[in-house]
Amino acid sequence: FLYGAVLKVPKKFWDKLPILFKIDRASFYIYLYHMLAVLLAGWVLVRLGIVAQGIAFIIRALFAYGLTLPGCIIYQKIKKAIDK
């Protein structure tokens, strides 16, 4: 469903948000490495003694998106520069 919905989005919308192209380019690495960020978040939660599921979920999400997206985008940028 989501794939079909994305296909209906006008091209001019995509041109206004270049970050979407960067995320698209890094999506395979995001898929591979997001679990490392989730595991790191789990380790941090244990070290801090946080057991509340709601707070733990928010922290895991912040780690997963906050580390993986920029990390993979930067990796793609460095990889592209090296390949040239």
Tab-separated table of C-alpha atoms in Angstrom:
chain	number	residue	atom	x	y	z
A	1	PHE	CA	0.000	0.000	0.000
A	2	LEU	CA	2.675	2.499	0.982
A	3	TYR	CA	4.710	1.792	-2.134
A	4	GLY	CA	1.652	2.517	-4.294
A	5	ALA	CA	0.925	5.688	-2.337
A	6	VAL	CA	4.487	6.929	-2.811
A	7	LEU	CA	4.207	6.403	-6.554
A	8	LYS	CA	1.276	8.834	-6.601
A	9	VAL	CA	3.276	11.669	-5.020
A	10	PRO	CA	4.043	14.378	-7.627
A	11	LYS	CA	7.680	14.719	-8.743
A	12	LYS	CA	7.802	18.401	-7.767
A	13	PHE	CA	7.252	17.358	-4.136
A	14	TRP	CA	10.326	15.104	-4.213
A	15	ASP	CA	12.455	17.870	-5.707
A	16	LYS	CA	11.652	20.142	-2.748
A	17	LEU	CA	12.955	17.590	-0.222
A	18	PRO	CA	16.413	16.412	-1.348
A	19	ILE	CA	16.898	14.595	1.972
A	20	LEU	CA	14.445	11.975	0.695
A	21	PHE	CA	16.846	11.078	-2.125
A	22	LYS	CA	19.685	10.741	0.376
A	23	ILE	CA	17.592	8.473	2.585
A	24	ASP	CA	16.593	6.450	-0.459
A	25	ARG	CA	20.230	6.025	-1.483
A	26	ALA	CA	21.166	4.870	2.034
A	27	SER	CA	18.078	2.731	2.658
A	28	PHE	CA	19.851	-0.632	2.305
A	29	TYR	CA	22.457	0.342	4.902
A	30	ILE	CA	19.737	1.746	7.151
A	31	TYR	CA	17.978	-1.614	6.906
A	32	LEU	CA	21.179	-3.449	7.833
A	33	TYR	CA	22.458	-1.240	10.630
A	34	HIS	CA	19.372	0.001	12.458
A	35	MET	CA	19.466	-3.067	14.687
A	36	LEU	CA	22.928	-2.117	15.952
A	37	ALA	CA	21.476	1.192	17.135
A	38	VAL	CA	18.555	-0.612	18.784
A	39	LEU	CA	20.970	-2.973	20.562
A	40	LEU	CA	23.074	-0.010	21.684
A	41	ALA	CA	19.921	1.643	23.015
A	42	GLY	CA	19.068	-1.550	24.907
A	43	TRP	CA	22.509	-1.536	26.484
A	44	VAL	CA	22.106	2.116	27.485
A	45	LEU	CA	18.662	1.398	28.954
A	46	VAL	CA	20.079	-1.404	31.088
A	47	ARG	CA	22.988	0.778	32.248
A	48	LEU	CA	20.599	3.588	33.188
A	49	GLY	CA	18.115	1.214	34.806
A	50	ILE	CA	15.168	2.371	32.687
A	51	VAL	CA	12.443	-0.277	32.677
A	52	ALA	CA	9.334	1.715	31.695
A	53	GLN	CA	8.302	0.406	28.284
A	54	GLY	CA	7.005	3.714	26.944
A	55	ILE	CA	10.197	5.588	27.741
A	56	ALA	CA	12.306	2.662	26.541
A	57	PHE	CA	10.480	2.636	23.200
A	58	ILE	CA	11.048	6.358	22.715
A	59	ILE	CA	14.746	6.014	23.538
A	60	ARG	CA	15.116	3.047	21.180
A	61	ALA	CA	13.385	4.977	18.394
A	62	LEU	CA	15.597	8.017	18.968
A	63	PHE	CA	18.698	5.833	18.835
A	64	ALA	CA	17.520	3.918	15.760
A	65	TYR	CA	16.555	6.977	13.733
A	66	GLY	CA	18.980	9.451	15.275
A	67	LEU	CA	22.071	7.310	14.738
A	68	THR	CA	21.244	5.182	11.734
A	69	LEU	CA	19.850	7.777	9.316
A	70	PRO	CA	22.641	10.351	9.615
A	71	GLY	CA	25.308	7.656	9.962
A	72	CYS	CA	24.264	5.843	6.801
A	73	ILE	CA	23.808	9.065	4.830
A	74	ILE	CA	27.303	10.211	5.848
A	75	TYR	CA	28.695	6.774	4.959
A	76	GLN	CA	27.100	6.990	1.505
A	77	LYS	CA	28.572	10.452	1.001
A	78	ILE	CA	32.070	9.291	2.016
A	79	LYS	CA	31.783	6.149	-0.110
A	80	LYS	CA	30.737	8.208	-3.126
A	81	ALA	CA	33.678	10.598	-2.623
A	82	ILE	CA	36.145	7.706	-2.384
A	83	ASP	CA	34.745	5.998	-5.474
A	84	LYS	CA	35.349	9.102	-7.593
